[in-house]
Amino acid sequence: MIDMDFNSADTQDSAFALIPANTLVRIHLTIRPGGAGPEGWLTQSKSSSALYLNTEGVIEEGPHARRRIYTRIGFRGRNADTGAEDTYANRGRALLRGILESAHGVRSDDTSDQARAKRTIRSFGDMSGLTFIAKIGIERDKNDPSDQGRNVIVAAIGPQHPEYAALMGTTPGAYAPAASAPAMAPSNGGAPFWAQ
């Protein structure tokens, strides 16, 4: 029998420590199909009529490399049928636009035909596999005062941000979309209960 020494292994504290809010990281995005909506890419909420994209982002490098960030990107809010403004869907569309701009190196104020084409997708599947710069936030359960929170993607950072080029590892305007990069497999059902 061979002794195995785990004294030098990381403590579990570091595995569960939250990434500080407003940290910028390069993320590889995977959409986890939920079987709802066009082509089954959307996920139906278990508690309402809301629909969302269930995403898993893997941080590619830096001190948080290989950490997984689970984020729901809104497509249709629970009150969408009431005629009220669907803020859940509006925030989701804004984030999706930001992801496309970040992944394709498009400035948010660029209205050229080329930029508009890069903000257009044929399927939600076109979003899966993109690499972009994400701003990390912390989301807490409003119904649980003791909830320590979980990391989520709160924004995508485009080439107008001063740190974009360094984080993407390229010069502004020279970035090729990451869709051709090797895909990182999503975790096989190991997502926390709140991300399923």
mmCIF file of C-alpha atoms in Angstrom:
data_model
loop_
_atom_site.group_PDB
_atom_site.id
_atom_site.type_symbol
_atom_site.label_atom_id
_atom_site.label_comp_id
_atom_site.label_asym_id
_atom_site.label_seq_id
_atom_site.Cartn_x
_atom_site.Cartn_y
_atom_site.Cartn_z
ATOM 1 C CA MET A 1 0.000 0.000 0.000
ATOM 2 C CA ILE A 2 1.308 3.459 -0.929
ATOM 3 C CA ASP A 3 0.862 6.421 1.396
ATOM 4 C CA MET A 4 -0.797 9.450 -0.185
ATOM 5 C CA ASP A 5 0.022 12.770 1.472
ATOM 6 C CA PHE A 6 -2.685 15.463 1.179
ATOM 7 C CA ASN A 7 -1.048 17.952 3.559
ATOM 8 C CA SER A 8 -0.056 20.218 0.670
ATOM 9 C CA ALA A 9 -3.505 20.143 -0.979
ATOM 10 C CA ASP A 10 -5.593 23.309 -1.020
ATOM 11 C CA THR A 11 -8.143 23.647 1.751
ATOM 12 C CA GLN A 12 -11.786 23.499 0.738
ATOM 13 C CA ASP A 13 -12.239 27.076 1.913
ATOM 14 C CA SER A 14 -10.554 28.351 -1.247
ATOM 15 C CA ALA A 15 -12.769 26.171 -3.444
ATOM 16 C CA PHE A 16 -15.929 27.834 -2.144
ATOM 17 C CA ALA A 17 -14.687 31.390 -1.609
ATOM 18 C CA LEU A 18 -16.582 33.910 -3.699
ATOM 19 C CA ILE A 19 -14.752 35.777 -6.421
ATOM 20 C CA PRO A 20 -14.877 39.472 -5.427
ATOM 21 C CA ALA A 21 -17.588 41.536 -7.121
ATOM 22 C CA ASN A 22 -16.477 43.600 -10.153
ATOM 23 C CA THR A 23 -13.601 41.209 -10.981
ATOM 24 C CA LEU A 24 -12.987 41.035 -14.756
ATOM 25 C CA VAL A 25 -12.222 37.603 -16.212
ATOM 26 C CA ARG A 26 -12.082 35.893 -19.598
ATOM 27 C CA ILE A 27 -14.929 33.363 -19.762
ATOM 28 C CA HIS A 28 -15.742 30.490 -22.111
ATOM 29 C CA LEU A 29 -19.554 30.253 -22.286
ATOM 30 C CA THR A 30 -21.652 27.108 -22.638
ATOM 31 C CA ILE A 31 -25.444 27.120 -22.833
ATOM 32 C CA ARG A 32 -27.053 24.173 -21.100
ATOM 33 C CA PRO A 33 -30.196 23.327 -23.131
ATOM 34 C CA GLY A 34 -33.367 23.112 -21.059
ATOM 35 C CA GLY A 35 -35.712 21.763 -23.734
ATOM 36 C CA ALA A 36 -37.943 24.854 -23.996
ATOM 37 C CA GLY A 37 -38.342 27.506 -26.686
ATOM 38 C CA PRO A 38 -36.873 27.492 -30.187
ATOM 39 C CA GLU A 39 -34.622 24.457 -30.673
ATOM 40 C CA GLY A 40 -34.818 23.651 -26.949
ATOM 41 C CA TRP A 41 -32.095 26.065 -25.816
ATOM 42 C CA LEU A 42 -34.260 27.813 -23.195
ATOM 43 C CA THR A 43 -35.111 26.568 -19.718
ATOM 44 C CA GLN A 44 -38.578 26.909 -18.183
ATOM 45 C CA SER A 45 -38.689 28.172 -14.610
ATOM 46 C CA LYS A 46 -40.068 25.628 -12.156
ATOM 47 C CA SER A 47 -42.015 28.284 -10.266
ATOM 48 C CA SER A 48 -43.395 30.574 -13.010
ATOM 49 C CA SER A 49 -43.808 31.062 -16.762
ATOM 50 C CA ALA A 50 -40.372 32.699 -17.008
ATOM 51 C CA LEU A 51 -37.885 31.406 -19.578
ATOM 52 C CA TYR A 52 -34.120 31.824 -19.441
ATOM 53 C CA LEU A 53 -30.830 30.621 -20.876
ATOM 54 C CA ASN A 54 -29.067 28.421 -18.348
ATOM 55 C CA THR A 55 -25.379 29.216 -18.847
ATOM 56 C CA GLU A 56 -22.128 27.880 -17.502
ATOM 57 C CA GLY A 57 -19.001 29.994 -17.861
ATOM 58 C CA VAL A 58 -15.518 28.613 -17.288
ATOM 59 C CA ILE A 59 -12.842 31.160 -16.370
ATOM 60 C CA GLU A 60 -9.943 30.563 -18.737
ATOM 61 C CA GLU A 61 -6.947 32.000 -16.889
ATOM 62 C CA GLY A 62 -5.669 33.958 -13.916
ATOM 63 C CA PRO A 63 -6.097 33.274 -10.201
ATOM 64 C CA HIS A 64 -9.656 31.999 -10.730
ATOM 65 C CA ALA A 65 -8.876 29.761 -13.728
ATOM 66 C CA ARG A 66 -11.195 26.768 -14.195
ATOM 67 C CA ARG A 67 -13.801 28.157 -11.791
ATOM 68 C CA ARG A 68 -17.331 27.752 -13.130
ATOM 69 C CA ILE A 69 -19.876 30.567 -13.017
ATOM 70 C CA TYR A 70 -23.552 29.677 -13.454
ATOM 71 C CA THR A 71 -25.812 32.479 -14.695
ATOM 72 C CA ARG A 72 -29.411 32.584 -15.847
ATOM 73 C CA ILE A 73 -29.918 35.028 -18.704
ATOM 74 C CA GLY A 74 -33.543 36.141 -18.899
ATOM 75 C CA PHE A 75 -35.566 35.632 -22.069
ATOM 76 C CA ARG A 76 -39.152 36.043 -20.821
ATOM 77 C CA GLY A 77 -40.244 37.274 -17.420
ATOM 78 C CA ARG A 78 -42.938 35.787 -15.227
ATOM 79 C CA ASN A 79 -45.205 38.808 -15.812
ATOM 80 C CA ALA A 80 -44.644 39.066 -19.576
ATOM 81 C CA ASP A 81 -48.324 38.366 -20.313
ATOM 82 C CA THR A 82 -49.592 41.234 -18.133
ATOM 83 C CA GLY A 83 -48.622 43.947 -20.612
ATOM 84 C CA ALA A 84 -46.091 45.445 -18.209
ATOM 85 C CA GLU A 85 -42.523 46.058 -19.330
ATOM 86 C CA ASP A 86 -40.557 42.821 -19.232
ATOM 87 C CA THR A 87 -37.450 44.030 -17.393
ATOM 88 C CA TYR A 88 -36.194 40.448 -16.945
ATOM 89 C CA ALA A 89 -36.116 39.930 -20.713
ATOM 90 C CA ASN A 90 -34.715 43.416 -21.364
ATOM 91 C CA ARG A 91 -31.777 42.809 -19.002
ATOM 92 C CA GLY A 92 -31.201 39.440 -20.652
ATOM 93 C CA ARG A 93 -31.162 40.923 -24.165
ATOM 94 C CA ALA A 94 -28.723 43.619 -23.018
ATOM 95 C CA LEU A 95 -26.371 40.987 -21.574
ATOM 96 C CA LEU A 96 -26.582 38.868 -24.736
ATOM 97 C CA ARG A 97 -25.750 41.917 -26.846
ATOM 98 C CA GLY A 98 -22.804 42.655 -24.562
ATOM 99 C CA ILE A 99 -21.536 39.071 -24.836
ATOM 100 C CA LEU A 100 -21.661 39.228 -28.640
ATOM 101 C CA GLU A 101 -19.863 42.581 -28.675
ATOM 102 C CA SER A 102 -17.183 41.355 -26.287
ATOM 103 C CA ALA A 103 -16.664 38.043 -28.109
ATOM 104 C CA HIS A 104 -16.440 39.683 -31.533
ATOM 105 C CA GLY A 105 -14.495 42.796 -30.516
ATOM 106 C CA VAL A 106 -17.316 45.222 -31.401
ATOM 107 C CA ARG A 107 -17.698 48.566 -29.639
ATOM 108 C CA SER A 108 -21.161 49.254 -28.236
ATOM 109 C CA ASP A 109 -21.368 52.527 -30.178
ATOM 110 C CA ASP A 110 -20.442 50.906 -33.526
ATOM 111 C CA THR A 111 -23.492 51.071 -35.825
ATOM 112 C CA SER A 112 -21.780 49.853 -39.003
ATOM 113 C CA ASP A 113 -23.322 47.016 -41.024
ATOM 114 C CA GLN A 114 -20.433 44.764 -39.992
ATOM 115 C CA ALA A 115 -21.039 45.466 -36.284
ATOM 116 C CA ARG A 116 -24.789 44.948 -36.657
ATOM 117 C CA ALA A 117 -24.141 41.595 -38.336
ATOM 118 C CA LYS A 118 -21.957 40.483 -35.413
ATOM 119 C CA ARG A 119 -24.820 41.272 -33.008
ATOM 120 C CA THR A 120 -27.162 38.991 -34.970
ATOM 121 C CA ILE A 121 -27.506 35.259 -34.325
ATOM 122 C CA ARG A 122 -29.549 32.561 -36.057
ATOM 123 C CA SER A 123 -29.893 30.370 -32.962
ATOM 124 C CA PHE A 124 -29.107 30.556 -29.260
ATOM 125 C CA GLY A 125 -26.662 27.774 -30.068
ATOM 126 C CA ASP A 126 -24.488 30.472 -31.710
ATOM 127 C CA MET A 127 -23.854 31.853 -28.209
ATOM 128 C CA SER A 128 -22.543 28.558 -26.861
ATOM 129 C CA GLY A 129 -18.777 28.352 -27.224
ATOM 130 C CA LEU A 130 -18.093 32.104 -27.261
ATOM 131 C CA THR A 131 -15.240 33.543 -25.224
ATOM 132 C CA PHE A 132 -15.667 37.042 -23.786
ATOM 133 C CA ILE A 133 -14.685 39.318 -20.920
ATOM 134 C CA ALA A 134 -17.125 39.097 -18.029
ATOM 135 C CA LYS A 135 -17.658 41.279 -14.997
ATOM 136 C CA ILE A 136 -18.391 39.036 -12.025
ATOM 137 C CA GLY A 137 -20.981 39.895 -9.397
ATOM 138 C CA ILE A 138 -22.491 38.253 -6.339
ATOM 139 C CA GLU A 139 -26.152 37.265 -6.231
ATOM 140 C CA ARG A 140 -27.892 36.469 -2.949
ATOM 141 C CA ASP A 141 -31.206 34.820 -2.187
ATOM 142 C CA LYS A 142 -33.493 37.653 -1.059
ATOM 143 C CA ASN A 143 -35.604 35.177 0.933
ATOM 144 C CA ASP A 144 -32.658 33.823 2.906
ATOM 145 C CA PRO A 145 -30.822 36.411 5.055
ATOM 146 C CA SER A 146 -28.072 33.878 5.838
ATOM 147 C CA ASP A 147 -27.295 33.196 2.148
ATOM 148 C CA GLN A 148 -23.606 33.882 1.462
ATOM 149 C CA GLY A 149 -24.334 34.370 -2.224
ATOM 150 C CA ARG A 150 -22.997 32.938 -5.447
ATOM 151 C CA ASN A 151 -21.008 34.382 -8.311
ATOM 152 C CA VAL A 152 -22.799 35.343 -11.514
ATOM 153 C CA ILE A 153 -21.954 37.233 -14.684
ATOM 154 C CA VAL A 154 -23.407 40.729 -14.331
ATOM 155 C CA ALA A 155 -22.021 42.289 -17.519
ATOM 156 C CA ALA A 156 -19.913 41.625 -20.587
ATOM 157 C CA ILE A 157 -17.024 44.021 -21.207
ATOM 158 C CA GLY A 158 -16.353 45.240 -24.742
ATOM 159 C CA PRO A 159 -13.340 46.756 -26.518
ATOM 160 C CA GLN A 160 -14.148 50.262 -25.287
ATOM 161 C CA HIS A 161 -13.011 49.178 -21.794
ATOM 162 C CA PRO A 162 -9.316 49.955 -21.097
ATOM 163 C CA GLU A 163 -8.601 46.413 -19.808
ATOM 164 C CA TYR A 164 -10.336 44.563 -22.650
ATOM 165 C CA ALA A 165 -7.332 44.052 -24.952
ATOM 166 C CA ALA A 166 -5.054 42.825 -22.166
ATOM 167 C CA LEU A 167 -7.670 40.392 -20.844
ATOM 168 C CA MET A 168 -8.478 39.074 -24.313
ATOM 169 C CA GLY A 169 -4.780 38.830 -25.104
ATOM 170 C CA THR A 170 -5.001 40.816 -28.304
ATOM 171 C CA THR A 171 -4.996 44.301 -29.739
ATOM 172 C CA PRO A 172 -8.332 46.117 -30.099
ATOM 173 C CA GLY A 173 -10.130 45.260 -33.327
ATOM 174 C CA ALA A 174 -7.860 42.283 -34.061
ATOM 175 C CA TYR A 175 -9.715 39.678 -32.052
ATOM 176 C CA ALA A 176 -11.149 36.733 -33.945
ATOM 177 C CA PRO A 177 -14.342 35.245 -32.467
ATOM 178 C CA ALA A 178 -13.700 32.326 -30.148
ATOM 179 C CA ALA A 179 -16.345 30.109 -31.723
ATOM 180 C CA SER A 180 -13.558 28.260 -33.523
ATOM 181 C CA ALA A 181 -11.693 27.607 -30.274
ATOM 182 C CA PRO A 182 -11.861 24.103 -28.822
ATOM 183 C CA ALA A 183 -15.051 23.722 -26.840
ATOM 184 C CA MET A 184 -14.853 23.138 -23.111
ATOM 185 C CA ALA A 185 -17.289 20.489 -22.013
ATOM 186 C CA PRO A 186 -19.918 21.583 -19.505
ATOM 187 C CA SER A 187 -19.870 19.843 -16.165
ATOM 188 C CA ASN A 188 -22.001 16.707 -16.285
ATOM 189 C CA GLY A 189 -24.849 17.623 -14.007
ATOM 190 C CA GLY A 190 -22.582 18.772 -11.217
ATOM 191 C CA ALA A 191 -24.095 22.243 -11.101
ATOM 192 C CA PRO A 192 -25.333 23.463 -7.748
ATOM 193 C CA PHE A 193 -29.066 23.123 -7.138
ATOM 194 C CA TRP A 194 -29.650 26.817 -7.904
ATOM 195 C CA ALA A 195 -28.070 26.501 -11.345
ATOM 196 C CA GLN A 196 -30.069 23.486 -12.502
#
